[in-house]
Amino acid sequence: MIINNKIKAAEVQLTGIDGEDLGIVPTSEALAMAKKLKVDLVCTSLMSSPPPCKLVRAGAAKEEAQQVRKREQKAKVKEIRLTPQIEEHDYETKKQQAERILRAGDAALLVVRISGKEGEKAKKLLEELLRDLASVGVKQSGIQLSGKQAAVQVNPIA
């Protein structure tokens, strides 16, 4: 994002503060207008000629850039391990941990370690946990039973 005096183009396609089209204006005139209105002149793209620029309230451009960077950061997947014979208190603790992860914007991978014929019990446990977490997250796909574990990924609600 290029701001104010760093814009090197001779003229720009200018958009006003309220989104109104001001047409093609020399860069010096656009900068003078921005200075007069006490706002920033922000170039949104360098891929066209003349580059599109808009007048934005002072400081908003930096805030917007930070928000875009924050949104672009890939969500982490954090694993929570359980066992089919989990106690009620431990279940509540794991549920709260998953809620905290989802509210922070990260995905939670719920994994139940199984041995022998605990597959159905593990699946029921994950289904119950998914119901309890429905307010803060949605499952990415179905519950996968594979070998010694049952797993499901829960993504945060956007």
PDB file of C-alpha atoms in Angstrom:
ATOM      1  CA  MET A   1       0.000   0.000   0.000  1.00  0.00           C
ATOM      2  CA  ILE A   2       1.543   3.277  -1.143  1.00  0.00           C
ATOM      3  CA  ILE A   3       0.646   6.450   0.740  1.00  0.00           C
ATOM      4  CA  ASN A   4       0.932  10.196  -0.031  1.00  0.00           C
ATOM      5  CA  ASN A   5       4.340  11.392  -1.353  1.00  0.00           C
ATOM      6  CA  LYS A   6       5.485   7.849  -2.149  1.00  0.00           C
ATOM      7  CA  ILE A   7       3.092   7.749  -5.132  1.00  0.00           C
ATOM      8  CA  LYS A   8       5.321   8.323  -8.196  1.00  0.00           C
ATOM      9  CA  ALA A   9       2.696   8.303 -10.996  1.00  0.00           C
ATOM     10  CA  ALA A  10       2.095  11.557 -12.903  1.00  0.00           C
ATOM     11  CA  GLU A  11      -1.695  11.269 -12.555  1.00  0.00           C
ATOM     12  CA  VAL A  12      -4.124   9.094 -10.623  1.00  0.00           C
ATOM     13  CA  GLN A  13      -7.723   7.876 -10.855  1.00  0.00           C
ATOM     14  CA  LEU A  14      -9.087   9.553  -7.699  1.00  0.00           C
ATOM     15  CA  THR A  15     -11.918   8.457  -5.434  1.00  0.00           C
ATOM     16  CA  GLY A  16     -13.173  10.803  -2.726  1.00  0.00           C
ATOM     17  CA  ILE A  17     -13.631  10.173   0.988  1.00  0.00           C
ATOM     18  CA  ASP A  18     -17.282   9.155   0.568  1.00  0.00           C
ATOM     19  CA  GLY A  19     -16.543   6.930  -2.439  1.00  0.00           C
ATOM     20  CA  GLU A  20     -17.433   9.493  -5.123  1.00  0.00           C
ATOM     21  CA  ASP A  21     -15.437   9.325  -8.370  1.00  0.00           C
ATOM     22  CA  LEU A  22     -13.336  12.467  -8.882  1.00  0.00           C
ATOM     23  CA  GLY A  23     -11.858  11.319 -12.213  1.00  0.00           C
ATOM     24  CA  ILE A  24      -8.264  11.421 -13.411  1.00  0.00           C
ATOM     25  CA  VAL A  25      -6.297  14.079 -11.510  1.00  0.00           C
ATOM     26  CA  PRO A  26      -2.586  15.032 -11.509  1.00  0.00           C
ATOM     27  CA  THR A  27      -0.844  13.500  -8.486  1.00  0.00           C
ATOM     28  CA  SER A  28       0.307  16.893  -7.201  1.00  0.00           C
ATOM     29  CA  GLU A  29      -3.296  18.159  -7.225  1.00  0.00           C
ATOM     30  CA  ALA A  30      -4.524  14.976  -5.473  1.00  0.00           C
ATOM     31  CA  LEU A  31      -1.837  15.404  -2.773  1.00  0.00           C
ATOM     32  CA  ALA A  32      -2.800  19.069  -2.314  1.00  0.00           C
ATOM     33  CA  MET A  33      -6.462  18.054  -1.968  1.00  0.00           C
ATOM     34  CA  ALA A  34      -5.533  15.392   0.603  1.00  0.00           C
ATOM     35  CA  LYS A  35      -3.449  17.899   2.582  1.00  0.00           C
ATOM     36  CA  LYS A  36      -6.274  20.478   2.492  1.00  0.00           C
ATOM     37  CA  LEU A  37      -8.823  17.926   3.746  1.00  0.00           C
ATOM     38  CA  LYS A  38      -6.307  16.532   6.305  1.00  0.00           C
ATOM     39  CA  VAL A  39      -6.579  12.992   4.930  1.00  0.00           C
ATOM     40  CA  ASP A  40      -4.212  10.484   3.308  1.00  0.00           C
ATOM     41  CA  LEU A  41      -3.935   9.727  -0.407  1.00  0.00           C
ATOM     42  CA  VAL A  42      -3.702   5.942  -0.743  1.00  0.00           C
ATOM     43  CA  CYS A  43      -2.815   4.077  -3.938  1.00  0.00           C
ATOM     44  CA  THR A  44      -4.810   0.821  -3.997  1.00  0.00           C
ATOM     45  CA  SER A  45      -3.133  -0.849  -6.995  1.00  0.00           C
ATOM     46  CA  LEU A  46      -0.173  -0.242  -9.287  1.00  0.00           C
ATOM     47  CA  MET A  47      -1.401  -2.670 -11.944  1.00  0.00           C
ATOM     48  CA  SER A  48      -3.335  -0.117 -14.000  1.00  0.00           C
ATOM     49  CA  SER A  49      -2.543   3.194 -15.590  1.00  0.00           C
ATOM     50  CA  PRO A  50      -3.376   5.651 -14.098  1.00  0.00           C
ATOM     51  CA  PRO A  51      -3.271   3.906 -10.704  1.00  0.00           C
ATOM     52  CA  PRO A  52      -6.498   4.054  -8.665  1.00  0.00           C
ATOM     53  CA  CYS A  53      -6.111   6.142  -5.512  1.00  0.00           C
ATOM     54  CA  LYS A  54      -8.534   7.136  -2.797  1.00  0.00           C
ATOM     55  CA  LEU A  55      -8.750   9.731  -0.073  1.00  0.00           C
ATOM     56  CA  VAL A  56      -8.863   8.051   3.333  1.00  0.00           C
ATOM     57  CA  ARG A  57      -9.040   9.592   6.803  1.00  0.00           C
ATOM     58  CA  ALA A  58      -5.597  10.033   8.362  1.00  0.00           C
ATOM     59  CA  GLY A  59      -4.225   6.852   9.936  1.00  0.00           C
ATOM     60  CA  ALA A  60      -7.011   4.631   8.565  1.00  0.00           C
ATOM     61  CA  ALA A  61      -4.771   3.309   5.790  1.00  0.00           C
ATOM     62  CA  LYS A  62      -2.253   1.877   8.258  1.00  0.00           C
ATOM     63  CA  GLU A  63      -5.041   0.358  10.376  1.00  0.00           C
ATOM     64  CA  GLU A  64      -6.572  -1.228   7.290  1.00  0.00           C
ATOM     65  CA  ALA A  65      -3.201  -2.651   6.203  1.00  0.00           C
ATOM     66  CA  GLN A  66      -2.709  -4.190   9.655  1.00  0.00           C
ATOM     67  CA  GLN A  67      -6.181  -5.755   9.551  1.00  0.00           C
ATOM     68  CA  VAL A  68      -5.528  -7.206   6.094  1.00  0.00           C
ATOM     69  CA  ARG A  69      -2.206  -8.657   7.301  1.00  0.00           C
ATOM     70  CA  LYS A  70      -3.934 -10.139  10.342  1.00  0.00           C
ATOM     71  CA  ARG A  71      -6.653 -11.758   8.178  1.00  0.00           C
ATOM     72  CA  GLU A  72      -4.046 -13.167   5.788  1.00  0.00           C
ATOM     73  CA  GLN A  73      -2.204 -15.015   8.550  1.00  0.00           C
ATOM     74  CA  LYS A  74      -3.132 -18.658   8.254  1.00  0.00           C
ATOM     75  CA  ALA A  75      -5.028 -20.092  11.187  1.00  0.00           C
ATOM     76  CA  LYS A  76      -3.070 -22.642  13.172  1.00  0.00           C
ATOM     77  CA  VAL A  77      -4.419 -26.121  13.848  1.00  0.00           C
ATOM     78  CA  LYS A  78      -4.022 -27.052  17.506  1.00  0.00           C
ATOM     79  CA  GLU A  79      -4.487 -30.645  18.593  1.00  0.00           C
ATOM     80  CA  ILE A  80      -6.475 -31.696  21.658  1.00  0.00           C
ATOM     81  CA  ARG A  81      -6.060 -35.325  22.706  1.00  0.00           C
ATOM     82  CA  LEU A  82      -8.694 -37.309  24.579  1.00  0.00           C
ATOM     83  CA  THR A  83      -9.415 -40.912  25.529  1.00  0.00           C
ATOM     84  CA  PRO A  84     -12.776 -42.723  25.240  1.00  0.00           C
ATOM     85  CA  GLN A  85     -12.982 -43.301  29.009  1.00  0.00           C
ATOM     86  CA  ILE A  86     -12.670 -39.600  29.928  1.00  0.00           C
ATOM     87  CA  GLU A  87     -14.089 -38.341  33.221  1.00  0.00           C
ATOM     88  CA  GLU A  88     -16.738 -35.599  33.251  1.00  0.00           C
ATOM     89  CA  HIS A  89     -14.425 -32.966  34.769  1.00  0.00           C
ATOM     90  CA  ASP A  90     -11.650 -33.725  32.270  1.00  0.00           C
ATOM     91  CA  TYR A  91     -14.193 -33.551  29.438  1.00  0.00           C
ATOM     92  CA  GLU A  92     -15.260 -30.063  30.596  1.00  0.00           C
ATOM     93  CA  THR A  93     -11.618 -28.949  30.753  1.00  0.00           C
ATOM     94  CA  LYS A  94     -10.919 -30.189  27.211  1.00  0.00           C
ATOM     95  CA  LYS A  95     -14.139 -28.554  25.961  1.00  0.00           C
ATOM     96  CA  GLN A  96     -13.131 -25.197  27.494  1.00  0.00           C
ATOM     97  CA  GLN A  97      -9.662 -25.543  25.990  1.00  0.00           C
ATOM     98  CA  ALA A  98     -11.190 -26.148  22.532  1.00  0.00           C
ATOM     99  CA  GLU A  99     -13.538 -23.150  22.959  1.00  0.00           C
ATOM    100  CA  ARG A 100     -10.569 -20.922  23.860  1.00  0.00           C
ATOM    101  CA  ILE A 101      -8.648 -22.083  20.769  1.00  0.00           C
ATOM    102  CA  LEU A 102     -11.644 -21.510  18.470  1.00  0.00           C
ATOM    103  CA  ARG A 103     -12.409 -18.064  19.911  1.00  0.00           C
ATOM    104  CA  ALA A 104      -8.766 -17.088  19.286  1.00  0.00           C
ATOM    105  CA  GLY A 105      -9.340 -17.831  15.584  1.00  0.00           C
ATOM    106  CA  ASP A 106      -7.377 -21.076  15.361  1.00  0.00           C
ATOM    107  CA  ALA A 107      -8.703 -24.483  14.330  1.00  0.00           C
ATOM    108  CA  ALA A 108      -8.866 -27.383  16.793  1.00  0.00           C
ATOM    109  CA  LEU A 109      -8.062 -30.979  15.861  1.00  0.00           C
ATOM    110  CA  LEU A 110      -9.872 -33.250  18.307  1.00  0.00           C
ATOM    111  CA  VAL A 111      -8.143 -36.637  18.528  1.00  0.00           C
ATOM    112  CA  VAL A 112      -9.351 -39.620  20.555  1.00  0.00           C
ATOM    113  CA  ARG A 113      -6.775 -42.395  21.061  1.00  0.00           C
ATOM    114  CA  ILE A 114      -8.443 -45.804  20.789  1.00  0.00           C
ATOM    115  CA  SER A 115      -7.417 -49.384  21.355  1.00  0.00           C
ATOM    116  CA  GLY A 116      -9.388 -52.510  20.617  1.00  0.00           C
ATOM    117  CA  LYS A 117     -13.142 -52.072  20.222  1.00  0.00           C
ATOM    118  CA  GLU A 118     -13.428 -48.472  21.489  1.00  0.00           C
ATOM    119  CA  GLY A 119     -14.160 -47.041  18.014  1.00  0.00           C
ATOM    120  CA  GLU A 120     -17.896 -46.438  18.565  1.00  0.00           C
ATOM    121  CA  LYS A 121     -17.302 -44.968  22.034  1.00  0.00           C
ATOM    122  CA  ALA A 122     -14.704 -42.571  20.574  1.00  0.00           C
ATOM    123  CA  LYS A 123     -17.076 -41.555  17.776  1.00  0.00           C
ATOM    124  CA  LYS A 124     -19.880 -40.837  20.274  1.00  0.00           C
ATOM    125  CA  LEU A 125     -17.484 -38.758  22.396  1.00  0.00           C
ATOM    126  CA  LEU A 126     -16.452 -36.661  19.378  1.00  0.00           C
ATOM    127  CA  GLU A 127     -20.099 -36.191  18.319  1.00  0.00           C
ATOM    128  CA  GLU A 128     -20.979 -34.964  21.821  1.00  0.00           C
ATOM    129  CA  LEU A 129     -18.003 -32.592  21.806  1.00  0.00           C
ATOM    130  CA  LEU A 130     -19.015 -31.259  18.366  1.00  0.00           C
ATOM    131  CA  ARG A 131     -22.548 -30.555  19.680  1.00  0.00           C
ATOM    132  CA  ASP A 132     -21.100 -28.696  22.679  1.00  0.00           C
ATOM    133  CA  LEU A 133     -18.774 -26.635  20.444  1.00  0.00           C
ATOM    134  CA  ALA A 134     -21.426 -25.797  17.811  1.00  0.00           C
ATOM    135  CA  SER A 135     -21.723 -22.195  19.066  1.00  0.00           C
ATOM    136  CA  VAL A 136     -18.021 -21.415  18.435  1.00  0.00           C
ATOM    137  CA  GLY A 137     -16.959 -23.792  15.662  1.00  0.00           C
ATOM    138  CA  VAL A 138     -17.995 -25.939  12.708  1.00  0.00           C
ATOM    139  CA  LYS A 139     -16.508 -29.281  11.735  1.00  0.00           C
ATOM    140  CA  GLN A 140     -14.430 -29.263   8.573  1.00  0.00           C
ATOM    141  CA  SER A 141     -15.309 -32.824   7.558  1.00  0.00           C
ATOM    142  CA  GLY A 142     -16.727 -35.978   9.093  1.00  0.00           C
ATOM    143  CA  ILE A 143     -15.165 -37.948  11.922  1.00  0.00           C
ATOM    144  CA  GLN A 144     -12.275 -40.078  10.625  1.00  0.00           C
ATOM    145  CA  LEU A 145     -11.684 -43.438  12.285  1.00  0.00           C
ATOM    146  CA  SER A 146      -8.240 -44.704  11.354  1.00  0.00           C
ATOM    147  CA  GLY A 147      -6.182 -47.313  13.096  1.00  0.00           C
ATOM    148  CA  LYS A 148      -5.539 -46.215  16.641  1.00  0.00           C
ATOM    149  CA  GLN A 149      -7.378 -42.897  16.636  1.00  0.00           C
ATOM    150  CA  ALA A 150     -10.585 -41.058  15.762  1.00  0.00           C
ATOM    151  CA  ALA A 151     -10.197 -37.429  14.714  1.00  0.00           C
ATOM    152  CA  VAL A 152     -12.198 -34.422  13.540  1.00  0.00           C
ATOM    153  CA  GLN A 153     -11.086 -30.863  12.746  1.00  0.00           C
ATOM    154  CA  VAL A 154     -13.210 -27.975  14.021  1.00  0.00           C
ATOM    155  CA  ASN A 155     -12.784 -24.559  12.397  1.00  0.00           C
ATOM    156  CA  PRO A 156     -13.799 -21.312  14.100  1.00  0.00           C
ATOM    157  CA  ILE A 157     -17.005 -19.614  12.976  1.00  0.00           C
ATOM    158  CA  ALA A 158     -15.947 -16.610  10.891  1.00  0.00           C
TER     159      ALA A 158
END
